[in-house]
CSV table of C-alpha atoms in Angstrom, one decimal:
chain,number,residue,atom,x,y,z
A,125,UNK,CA,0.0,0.0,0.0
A,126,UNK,CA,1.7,2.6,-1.2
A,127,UNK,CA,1.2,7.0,-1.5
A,128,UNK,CA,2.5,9.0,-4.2
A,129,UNK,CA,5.5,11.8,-3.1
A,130,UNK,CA,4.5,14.8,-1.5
A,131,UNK,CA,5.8,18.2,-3.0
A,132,UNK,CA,7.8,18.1,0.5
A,133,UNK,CA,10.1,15.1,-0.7
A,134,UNK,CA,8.8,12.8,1.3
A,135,UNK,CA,9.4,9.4,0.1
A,136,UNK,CA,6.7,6.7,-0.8
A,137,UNK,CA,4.9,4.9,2.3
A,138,UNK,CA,5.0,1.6,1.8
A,139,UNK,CA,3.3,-0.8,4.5
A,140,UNK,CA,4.7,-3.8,5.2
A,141,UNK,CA,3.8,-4.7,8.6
A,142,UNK,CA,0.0,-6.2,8.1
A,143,UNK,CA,1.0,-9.4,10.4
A,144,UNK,CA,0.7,-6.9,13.3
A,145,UNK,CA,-2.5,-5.5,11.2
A,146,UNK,CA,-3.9,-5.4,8.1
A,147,UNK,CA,-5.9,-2.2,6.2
A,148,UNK,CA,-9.4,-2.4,6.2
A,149,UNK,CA,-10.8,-4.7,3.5
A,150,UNK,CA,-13.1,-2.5,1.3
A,151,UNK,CA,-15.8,-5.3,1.8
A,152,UNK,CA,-15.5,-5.0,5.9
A,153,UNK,CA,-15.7,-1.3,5.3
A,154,UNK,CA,-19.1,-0.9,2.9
A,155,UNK,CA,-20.8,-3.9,5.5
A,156,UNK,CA,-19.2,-2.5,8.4
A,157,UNK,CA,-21.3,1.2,7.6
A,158,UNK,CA,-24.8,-0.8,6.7
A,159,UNK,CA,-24.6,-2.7,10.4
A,160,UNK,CA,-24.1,0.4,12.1
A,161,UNK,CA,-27.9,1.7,10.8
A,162,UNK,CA,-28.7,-2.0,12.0
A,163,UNK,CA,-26.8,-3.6,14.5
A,164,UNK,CA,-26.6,-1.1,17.0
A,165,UNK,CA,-29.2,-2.7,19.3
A,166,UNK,CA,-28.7,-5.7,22.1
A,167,UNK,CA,-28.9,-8.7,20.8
A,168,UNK,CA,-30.6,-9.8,23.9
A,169,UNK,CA,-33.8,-8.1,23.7
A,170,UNK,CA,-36.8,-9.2,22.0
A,171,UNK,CA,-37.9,-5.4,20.5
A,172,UNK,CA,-37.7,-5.2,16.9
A,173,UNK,CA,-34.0,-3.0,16.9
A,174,UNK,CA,-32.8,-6.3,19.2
A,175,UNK,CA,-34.2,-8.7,16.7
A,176,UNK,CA,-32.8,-6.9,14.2
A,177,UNK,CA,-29.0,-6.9,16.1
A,178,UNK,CA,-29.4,-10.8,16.5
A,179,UNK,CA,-30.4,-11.5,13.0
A,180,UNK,CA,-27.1,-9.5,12.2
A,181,UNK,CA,-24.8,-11.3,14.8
A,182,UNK,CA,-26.4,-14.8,13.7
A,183,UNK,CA,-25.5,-14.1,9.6
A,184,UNK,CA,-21.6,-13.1,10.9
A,185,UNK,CA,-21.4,-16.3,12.9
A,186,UNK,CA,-23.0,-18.2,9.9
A,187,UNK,CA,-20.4,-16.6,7.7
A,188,UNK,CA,-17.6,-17.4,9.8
A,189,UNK,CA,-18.5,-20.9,10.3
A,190,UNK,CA,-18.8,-21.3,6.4
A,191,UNK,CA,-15.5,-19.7,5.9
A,192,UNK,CA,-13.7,-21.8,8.1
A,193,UNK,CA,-15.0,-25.3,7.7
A,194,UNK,CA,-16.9,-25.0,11.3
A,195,UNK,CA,-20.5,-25.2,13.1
A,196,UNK,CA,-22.0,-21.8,13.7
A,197,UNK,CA,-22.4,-22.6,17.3
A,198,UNK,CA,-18.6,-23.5,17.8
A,199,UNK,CA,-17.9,-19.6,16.9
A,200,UNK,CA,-18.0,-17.2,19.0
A,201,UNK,CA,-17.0,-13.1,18.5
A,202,UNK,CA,-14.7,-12.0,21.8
A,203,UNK,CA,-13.0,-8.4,22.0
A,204,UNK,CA,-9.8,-9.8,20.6
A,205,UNK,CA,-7.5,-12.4,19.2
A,206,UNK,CA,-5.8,-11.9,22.6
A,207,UNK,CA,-9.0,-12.5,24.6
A,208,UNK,CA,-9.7,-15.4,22.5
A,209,UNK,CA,-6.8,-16.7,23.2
A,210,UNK,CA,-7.1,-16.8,26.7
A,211,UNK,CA,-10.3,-18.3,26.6
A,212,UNK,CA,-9.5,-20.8,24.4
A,213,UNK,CA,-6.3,-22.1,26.4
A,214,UNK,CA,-8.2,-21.5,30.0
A,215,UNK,CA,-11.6,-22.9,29.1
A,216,UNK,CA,-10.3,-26.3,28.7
A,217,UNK,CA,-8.3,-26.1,31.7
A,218,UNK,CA,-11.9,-24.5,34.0
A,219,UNK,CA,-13.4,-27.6,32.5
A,220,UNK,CA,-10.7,-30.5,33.8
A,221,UNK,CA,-9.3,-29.4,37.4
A,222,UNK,CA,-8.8,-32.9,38.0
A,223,UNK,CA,-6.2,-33.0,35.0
A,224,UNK,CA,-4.5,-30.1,36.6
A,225,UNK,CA,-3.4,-26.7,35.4
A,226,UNK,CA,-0.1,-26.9,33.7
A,227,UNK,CA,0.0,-26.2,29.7
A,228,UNK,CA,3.1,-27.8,27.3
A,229,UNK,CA,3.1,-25.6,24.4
A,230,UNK,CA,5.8,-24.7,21.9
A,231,UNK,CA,8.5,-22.9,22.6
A,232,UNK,CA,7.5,-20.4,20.0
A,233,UNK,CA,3.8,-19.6,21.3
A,234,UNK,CA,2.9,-16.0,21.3
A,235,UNK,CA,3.1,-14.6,24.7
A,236,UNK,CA,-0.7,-14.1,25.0
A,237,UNK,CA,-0.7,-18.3,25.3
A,238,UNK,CA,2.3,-18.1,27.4
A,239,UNK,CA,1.0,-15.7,30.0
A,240,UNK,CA,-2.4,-17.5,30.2
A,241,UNK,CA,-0.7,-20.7,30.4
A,242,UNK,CA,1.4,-19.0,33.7
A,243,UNK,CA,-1.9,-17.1,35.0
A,244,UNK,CA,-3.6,-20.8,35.2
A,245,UNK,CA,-1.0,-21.8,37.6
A,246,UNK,CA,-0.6,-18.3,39.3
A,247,UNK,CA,3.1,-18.2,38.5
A,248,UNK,CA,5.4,-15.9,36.9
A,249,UNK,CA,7.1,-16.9,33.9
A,250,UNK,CA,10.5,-16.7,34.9
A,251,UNK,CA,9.3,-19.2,37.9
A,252,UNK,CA,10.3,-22.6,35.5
A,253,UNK,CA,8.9,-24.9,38.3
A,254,UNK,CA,5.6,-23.1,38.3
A,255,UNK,CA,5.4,-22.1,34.0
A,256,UNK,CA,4.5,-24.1,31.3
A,257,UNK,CA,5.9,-26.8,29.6
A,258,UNK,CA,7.7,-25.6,26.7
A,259,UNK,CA,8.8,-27.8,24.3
A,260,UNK,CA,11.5,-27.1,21.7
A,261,UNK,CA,11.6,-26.3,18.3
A,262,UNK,CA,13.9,-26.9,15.2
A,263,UNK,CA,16.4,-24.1,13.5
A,264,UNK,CA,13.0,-23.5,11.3
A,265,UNK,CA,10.9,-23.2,14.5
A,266,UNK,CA,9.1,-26.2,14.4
A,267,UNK,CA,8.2,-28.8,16.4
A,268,UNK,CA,8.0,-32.6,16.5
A,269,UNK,CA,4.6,-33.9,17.0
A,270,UNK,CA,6.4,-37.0,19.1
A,271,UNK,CA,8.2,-34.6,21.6
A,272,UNK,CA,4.7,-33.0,21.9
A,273,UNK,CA,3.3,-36.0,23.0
A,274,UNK,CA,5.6,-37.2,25.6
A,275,UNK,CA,5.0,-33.7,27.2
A,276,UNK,CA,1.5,-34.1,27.6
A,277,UNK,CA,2.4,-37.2,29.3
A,278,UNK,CA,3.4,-35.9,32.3
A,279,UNK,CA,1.3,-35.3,35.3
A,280,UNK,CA,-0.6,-32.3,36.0
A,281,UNK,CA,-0.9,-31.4,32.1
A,282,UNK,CA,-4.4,-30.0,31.7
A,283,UNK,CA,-3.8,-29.0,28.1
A,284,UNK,CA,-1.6,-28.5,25.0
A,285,UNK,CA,-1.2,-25.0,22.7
A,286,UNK,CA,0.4,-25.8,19.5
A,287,UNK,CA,0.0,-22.7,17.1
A,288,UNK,CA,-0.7,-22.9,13.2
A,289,UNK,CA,1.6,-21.0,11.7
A,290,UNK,CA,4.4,-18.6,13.9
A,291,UNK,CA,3.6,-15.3,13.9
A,292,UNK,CA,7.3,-13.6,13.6
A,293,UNK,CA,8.8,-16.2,11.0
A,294,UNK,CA,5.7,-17.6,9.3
A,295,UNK,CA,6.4,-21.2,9.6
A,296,UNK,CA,3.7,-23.1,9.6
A,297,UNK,CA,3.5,-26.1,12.3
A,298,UNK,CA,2.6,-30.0,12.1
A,299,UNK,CA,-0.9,-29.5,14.2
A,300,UNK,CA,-2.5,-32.1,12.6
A,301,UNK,CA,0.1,-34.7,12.9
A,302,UNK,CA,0.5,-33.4,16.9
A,303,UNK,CA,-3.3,-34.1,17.2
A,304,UNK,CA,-2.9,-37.2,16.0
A,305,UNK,CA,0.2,-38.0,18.4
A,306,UNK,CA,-2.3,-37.3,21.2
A,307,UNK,CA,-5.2,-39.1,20.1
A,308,UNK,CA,-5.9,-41.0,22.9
A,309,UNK,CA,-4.4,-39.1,25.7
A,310,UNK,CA,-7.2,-37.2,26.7
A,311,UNK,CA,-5.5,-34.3,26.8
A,312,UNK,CA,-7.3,-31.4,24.6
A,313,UNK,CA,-5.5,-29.0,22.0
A,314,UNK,CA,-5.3,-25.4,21.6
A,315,UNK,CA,-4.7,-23.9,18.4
A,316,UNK,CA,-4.0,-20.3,18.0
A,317,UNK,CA,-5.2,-19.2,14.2
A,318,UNK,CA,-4.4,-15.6,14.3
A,319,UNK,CA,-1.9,-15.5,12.3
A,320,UNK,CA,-2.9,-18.0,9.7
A,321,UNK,CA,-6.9,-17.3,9.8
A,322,UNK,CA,-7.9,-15.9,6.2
A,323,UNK,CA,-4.3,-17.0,4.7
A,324,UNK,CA,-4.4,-21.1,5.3
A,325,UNK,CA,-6.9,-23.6,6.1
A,326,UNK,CA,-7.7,-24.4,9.3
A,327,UNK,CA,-5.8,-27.4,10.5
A,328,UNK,CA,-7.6,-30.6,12.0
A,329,UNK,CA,-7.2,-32.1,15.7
A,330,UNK,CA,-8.3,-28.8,17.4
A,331,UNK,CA,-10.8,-28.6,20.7
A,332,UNK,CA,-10.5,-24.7,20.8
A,333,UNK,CA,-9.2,-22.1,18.2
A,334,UNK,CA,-8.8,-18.6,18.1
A,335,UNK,CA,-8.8,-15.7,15.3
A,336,UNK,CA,-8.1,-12.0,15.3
A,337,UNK,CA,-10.1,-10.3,12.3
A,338,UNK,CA,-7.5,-7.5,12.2
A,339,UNK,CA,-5.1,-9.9,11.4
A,340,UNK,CA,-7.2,-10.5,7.8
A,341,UNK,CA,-8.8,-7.0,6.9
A,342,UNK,CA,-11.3,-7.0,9.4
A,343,UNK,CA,-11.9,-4.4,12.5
A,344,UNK,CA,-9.9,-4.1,15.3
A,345,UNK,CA,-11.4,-5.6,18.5
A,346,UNK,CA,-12.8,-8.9,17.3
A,347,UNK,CA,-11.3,-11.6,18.0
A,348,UNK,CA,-13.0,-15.3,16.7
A,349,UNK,CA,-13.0,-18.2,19.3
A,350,UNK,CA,-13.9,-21.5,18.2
A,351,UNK,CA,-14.9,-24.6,20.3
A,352,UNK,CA,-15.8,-27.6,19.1
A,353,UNK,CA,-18.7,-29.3,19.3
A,354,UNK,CA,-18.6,-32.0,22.3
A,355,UNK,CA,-15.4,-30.4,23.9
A,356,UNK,CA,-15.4,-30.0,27.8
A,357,UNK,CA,-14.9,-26.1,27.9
A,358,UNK,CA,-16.4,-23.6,30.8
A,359,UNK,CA,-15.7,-20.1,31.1
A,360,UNK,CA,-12.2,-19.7,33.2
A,361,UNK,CA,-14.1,-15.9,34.2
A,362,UNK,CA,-17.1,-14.5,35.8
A,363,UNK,CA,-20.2,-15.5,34.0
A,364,UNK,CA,-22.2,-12.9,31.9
A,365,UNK,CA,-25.7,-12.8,30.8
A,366,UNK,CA,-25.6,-12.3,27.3
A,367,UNK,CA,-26.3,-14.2,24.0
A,368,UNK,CA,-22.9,-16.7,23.9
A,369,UNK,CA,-22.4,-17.7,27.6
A,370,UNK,CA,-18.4,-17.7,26.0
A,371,UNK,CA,-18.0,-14.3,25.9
A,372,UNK,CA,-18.8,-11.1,28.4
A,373,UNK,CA,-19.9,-7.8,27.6
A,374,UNK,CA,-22.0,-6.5,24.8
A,375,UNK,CA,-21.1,-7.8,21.7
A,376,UNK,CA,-19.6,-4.9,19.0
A,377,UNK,CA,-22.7,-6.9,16.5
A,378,UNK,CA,-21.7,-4.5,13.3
A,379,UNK,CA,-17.8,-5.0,13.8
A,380,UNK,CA,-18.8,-9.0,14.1
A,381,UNK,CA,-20.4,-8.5,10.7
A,382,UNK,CA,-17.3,-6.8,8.8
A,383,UNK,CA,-15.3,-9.2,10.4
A,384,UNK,CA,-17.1,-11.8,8.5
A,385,UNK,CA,-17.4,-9.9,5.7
A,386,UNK,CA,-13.7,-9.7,5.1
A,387,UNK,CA,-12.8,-12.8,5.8
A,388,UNK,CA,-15.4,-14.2,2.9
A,389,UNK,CA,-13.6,-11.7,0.3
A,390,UNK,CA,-9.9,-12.5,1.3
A,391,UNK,CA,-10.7,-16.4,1.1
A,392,UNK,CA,-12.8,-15.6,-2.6
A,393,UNK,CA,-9.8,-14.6,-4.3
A,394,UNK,CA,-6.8,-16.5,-1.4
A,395,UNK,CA,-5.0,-18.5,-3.3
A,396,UNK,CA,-4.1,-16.0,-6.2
A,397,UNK,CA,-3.0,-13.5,-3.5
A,398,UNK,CA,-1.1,-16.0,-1.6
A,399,UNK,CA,1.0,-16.6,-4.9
A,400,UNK,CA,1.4,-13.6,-5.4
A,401,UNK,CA,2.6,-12.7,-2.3
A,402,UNK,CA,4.8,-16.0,-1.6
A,403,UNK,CA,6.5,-15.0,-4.9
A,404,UNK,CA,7.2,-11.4,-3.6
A,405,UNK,CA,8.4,-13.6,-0.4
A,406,UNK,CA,11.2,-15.5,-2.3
A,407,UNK,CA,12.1,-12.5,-4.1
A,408,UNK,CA,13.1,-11.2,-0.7
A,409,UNK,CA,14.5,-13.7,1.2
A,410,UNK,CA,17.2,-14.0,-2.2
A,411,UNK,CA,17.3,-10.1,-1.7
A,412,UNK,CA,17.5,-9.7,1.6
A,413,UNK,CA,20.0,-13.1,1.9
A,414,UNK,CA,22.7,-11.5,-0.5
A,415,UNK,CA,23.3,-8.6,2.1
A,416,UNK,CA,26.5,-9.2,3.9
A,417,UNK,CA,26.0,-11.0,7.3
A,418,UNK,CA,22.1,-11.5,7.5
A,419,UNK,CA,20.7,-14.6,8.7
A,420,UNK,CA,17.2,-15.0,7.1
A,421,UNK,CA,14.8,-17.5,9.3
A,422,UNK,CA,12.0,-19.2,9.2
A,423,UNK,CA,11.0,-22.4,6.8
A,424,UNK,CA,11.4,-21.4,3.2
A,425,UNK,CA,8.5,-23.4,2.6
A,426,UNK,CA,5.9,-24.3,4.0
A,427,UNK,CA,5.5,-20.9,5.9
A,428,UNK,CA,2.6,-17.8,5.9
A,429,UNK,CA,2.7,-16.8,2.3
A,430,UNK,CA,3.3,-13.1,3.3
A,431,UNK,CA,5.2,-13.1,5.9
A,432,UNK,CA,10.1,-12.5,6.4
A,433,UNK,CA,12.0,-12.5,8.9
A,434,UNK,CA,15.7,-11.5,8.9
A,435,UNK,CA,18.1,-10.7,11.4
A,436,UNK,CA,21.4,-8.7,11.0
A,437,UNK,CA,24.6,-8.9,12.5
A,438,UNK,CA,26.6,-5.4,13.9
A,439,UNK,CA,22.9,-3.9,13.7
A,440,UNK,CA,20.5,-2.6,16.4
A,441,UNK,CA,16.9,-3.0,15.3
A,442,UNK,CA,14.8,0.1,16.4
A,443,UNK,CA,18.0,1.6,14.4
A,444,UNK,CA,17.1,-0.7,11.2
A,445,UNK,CA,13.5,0.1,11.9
A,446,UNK,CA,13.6,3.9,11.9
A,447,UNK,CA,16.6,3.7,9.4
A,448,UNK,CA,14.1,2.0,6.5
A,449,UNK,CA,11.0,3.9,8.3
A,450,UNK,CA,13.0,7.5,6.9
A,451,UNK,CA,13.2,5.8,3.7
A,452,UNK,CA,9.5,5.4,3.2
A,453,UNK,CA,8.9,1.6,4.8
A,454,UNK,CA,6.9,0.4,7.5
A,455,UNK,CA,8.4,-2.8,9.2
A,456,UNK,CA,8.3,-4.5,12.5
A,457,UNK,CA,11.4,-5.3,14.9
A,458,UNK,CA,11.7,-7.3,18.2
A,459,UNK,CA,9.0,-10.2,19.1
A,460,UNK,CA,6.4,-9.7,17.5
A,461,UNK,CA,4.4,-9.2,20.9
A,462,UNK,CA,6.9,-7.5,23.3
A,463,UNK,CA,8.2,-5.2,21.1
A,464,UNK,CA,7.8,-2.1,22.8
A,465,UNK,CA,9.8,-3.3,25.7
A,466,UNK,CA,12.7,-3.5,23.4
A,467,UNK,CA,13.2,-7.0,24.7
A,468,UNK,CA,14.9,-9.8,22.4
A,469,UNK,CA,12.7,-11.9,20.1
A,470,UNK,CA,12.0,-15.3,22.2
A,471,UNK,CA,10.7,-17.1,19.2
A,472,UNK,CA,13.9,-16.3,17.4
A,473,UNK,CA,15.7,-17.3,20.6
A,474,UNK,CA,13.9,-20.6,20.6
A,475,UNK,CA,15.4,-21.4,17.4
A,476,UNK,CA,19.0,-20.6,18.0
A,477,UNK,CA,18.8,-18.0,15.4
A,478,UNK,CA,20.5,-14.1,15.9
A,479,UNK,CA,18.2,-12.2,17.8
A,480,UNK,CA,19.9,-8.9,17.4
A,481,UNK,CA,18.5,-6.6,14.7
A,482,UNK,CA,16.2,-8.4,13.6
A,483,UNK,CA,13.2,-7.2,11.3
A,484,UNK,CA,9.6,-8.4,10.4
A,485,UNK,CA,8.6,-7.7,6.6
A,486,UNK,CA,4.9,-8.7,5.8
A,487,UNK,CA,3.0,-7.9,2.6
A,488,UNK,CA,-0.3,-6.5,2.1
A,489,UNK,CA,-3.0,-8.1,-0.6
A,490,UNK,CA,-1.8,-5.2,-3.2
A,491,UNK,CA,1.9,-5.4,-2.5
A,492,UNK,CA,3.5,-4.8,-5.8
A,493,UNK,CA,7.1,-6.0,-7.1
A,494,UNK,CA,8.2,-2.3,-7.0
A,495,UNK,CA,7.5,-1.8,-3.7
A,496,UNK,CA,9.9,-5.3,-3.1
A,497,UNK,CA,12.3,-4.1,-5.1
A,498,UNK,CA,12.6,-0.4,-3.6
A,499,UNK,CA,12.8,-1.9,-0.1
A,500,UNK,CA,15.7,-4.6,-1.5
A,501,UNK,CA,17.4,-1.5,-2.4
A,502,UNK,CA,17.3,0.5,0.8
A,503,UNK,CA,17.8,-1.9,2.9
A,504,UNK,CA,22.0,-2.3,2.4
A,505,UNK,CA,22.3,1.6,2.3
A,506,UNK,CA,20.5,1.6,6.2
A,507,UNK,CA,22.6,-1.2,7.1
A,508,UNK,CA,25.7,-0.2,5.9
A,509,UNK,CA,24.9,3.4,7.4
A,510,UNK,CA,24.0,2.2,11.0
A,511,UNK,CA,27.1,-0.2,10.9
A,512,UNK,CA,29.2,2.7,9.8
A,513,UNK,CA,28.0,4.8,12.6
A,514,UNK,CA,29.3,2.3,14.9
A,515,UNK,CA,32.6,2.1,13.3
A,516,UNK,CA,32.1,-1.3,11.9
């Protein structure tokens, strides 16, 4: 997404940061107007505006359900990825005390499962007696379904969180082959979708899922949590009378709607924008790999089709952020969930890979090859210029 020069001199703005959020979908934004005239209402209340509101919540689950492969009343519209997240990982654990409260996930979770995992024991994460199970990952960051399994095995394991696709290198994990591995065990899975939800299929061998709309062109503030049919799950907070006994609060029903909306037009035309983009992705990690002493990460593969991450050596990244930021592009630096602490990348740490400098490139549904090839230019002038700086 890209602006035309100013008569200032300003260079082009090119976005590429839509893992942490992506523009509006024009089909969100023309539904997203109509609900508001119709939606506005409780959903909870039999006068006609109410009716009206439910009808409108009802045809966004509907929607969702059909875009994902799921039953309408397995979705449920929360006030973010992050919250649906929580209640996906905590639900199962409310429901099974008697399996106990400890989580093995990957080592590579984002840190909303993480800090859910250590609120269910009431333990700080640095506590490793007290924290989840983490279980390691490969150089690509991903793990084996096997090692998965023998986690879960151990005692007081109430559940497992195995994501679908990483969120800071894009690749993509085994979940249906860990499902299988615990078939058997008893022991329910966790998948968090956000940042694969619109961009791959959902993967088999969940119990609960979660989806952040913003993540695919949606609003902001809704968050998809899905929980299937038959699962054990109970609320893990305090109960609230509305219309899904999942959620709390009053639901944002025209939001819901757009959400829906959007993610029906991303999957329409999905596959030819996933090409696309996975093409502009290998154009970048050649690009991006030729620049002296940059360790690009992630599966080359079987990844998120729009989605690069690179790490350089001798290079600070908020330096290499605002360096390419002057120059007209938008990227992302540090985890992908801590970065305004400044704090090192965990999920890059958990695959032994260079955690300094590191920076997040991910492409928008009109990313062009220009845009590509302006930022493959730029980016050895700003590292060359910050590693001059510091007399390297």
């Amino acid at each position: 997404m890209t602006n035309a020069a100013d008569r200032s001199g300003v260079p082009p703005r090119t976005y590429l940061d839509t893992a942490s959020g992506e523009p509006l979908h024009p089909a969100a934004r023309d539904v997203l107007m109509a609900a508001l005239d119709r939606g506005w209402a409780d959903p909870r209340r039999l006068h006609s505006p109410g009716r009206d509101a439910r009808l409108v919540l009802d045809n966004a689950r509907a929607v969702v359900a059909e875009c994902l492969g799921v039953r309408p009343d397995e979705v449920s519209f929360t006030a973010s990825g992050t919250d649906a997240v929580h209640r996906g990982v905590l639900g199962l654990l409310a429901a099974r005390p008697e399996r106990g409260s400890r989580v093995v996930m990957t080592a590579v979770e984002h840190s909303a499962v993480a800090h859910a995992a250590a609120w269910a024991r009431g333990a700080d994460l640095a506590d490793r007696s007290e924290s989840p199970v983490e279980v390691p990952v490969d150089r690509h960051g991903r793990v084996a379904p096997d090692d998965v399994a023998r986690a879960a095995g151990q005692p007081g394991v109430g559940a497992v969180a195995v994501q679908s696709a990483n969120h800071e290198v894009g690749t993509v994990q085994p979940v249906a082959e860990v499902a299988a591995a615990l078939a058997g065990s008893g022991v329910p899975l966790f998948v968090d979708a956000c940042a694969s939800m619109g961009r791959l299929p959902l993967p088999p061998g969940w119990s609960t899922a979660a989806g952040s709309a913003h993540k695919w062109g949606g609003p902001a503030g809704v968050g998809v949590l899905l929980v299937r049919k038959g699962t054990r799950w109970t609320t893990p907070f305090p109960l609230d009378d509305r219309v899904d006994e999942r959620v709390a609060g009053f639901e944002n029903v025209p939001a819901a709607l757009a959400a829906a909306a959007a993610l029906r037009a991303v999957l329409a035309d999905g596959e030819t924008v996933a090409a696309r983009q996975a093409a502009l992705v290998d154009r970048l990690r050649a690009g991006v790999g030729a620049v002296p002493d940059v360790e690009v990460v992630g599966d080359p593969v079987d990844r998120l089709p729009h989605l690069l991450t690179f790490s350089c050596l001798y290079v600070d990244g908020e330096a290499l952020v605002e360096g390419l930021s002057r120059r007209g592009y938008a990227v992302a630096s540090g985890s992908a969930c801590t970065a305004s602490t400044l704090e090192p990348s965990r999920v890059l740490a958990a695959m032994g890979a260079l955690t300094h400098g590191n920076v997040r490139v991910s492409l928008g549904r009109d990313a062009t090859e220009a845009e590509v090839d302006g930022f493959l230019a730029a980016l050895p002038e700003v590292v060359a210029g910050i590693r001059a700086d510091a007399g390297l």
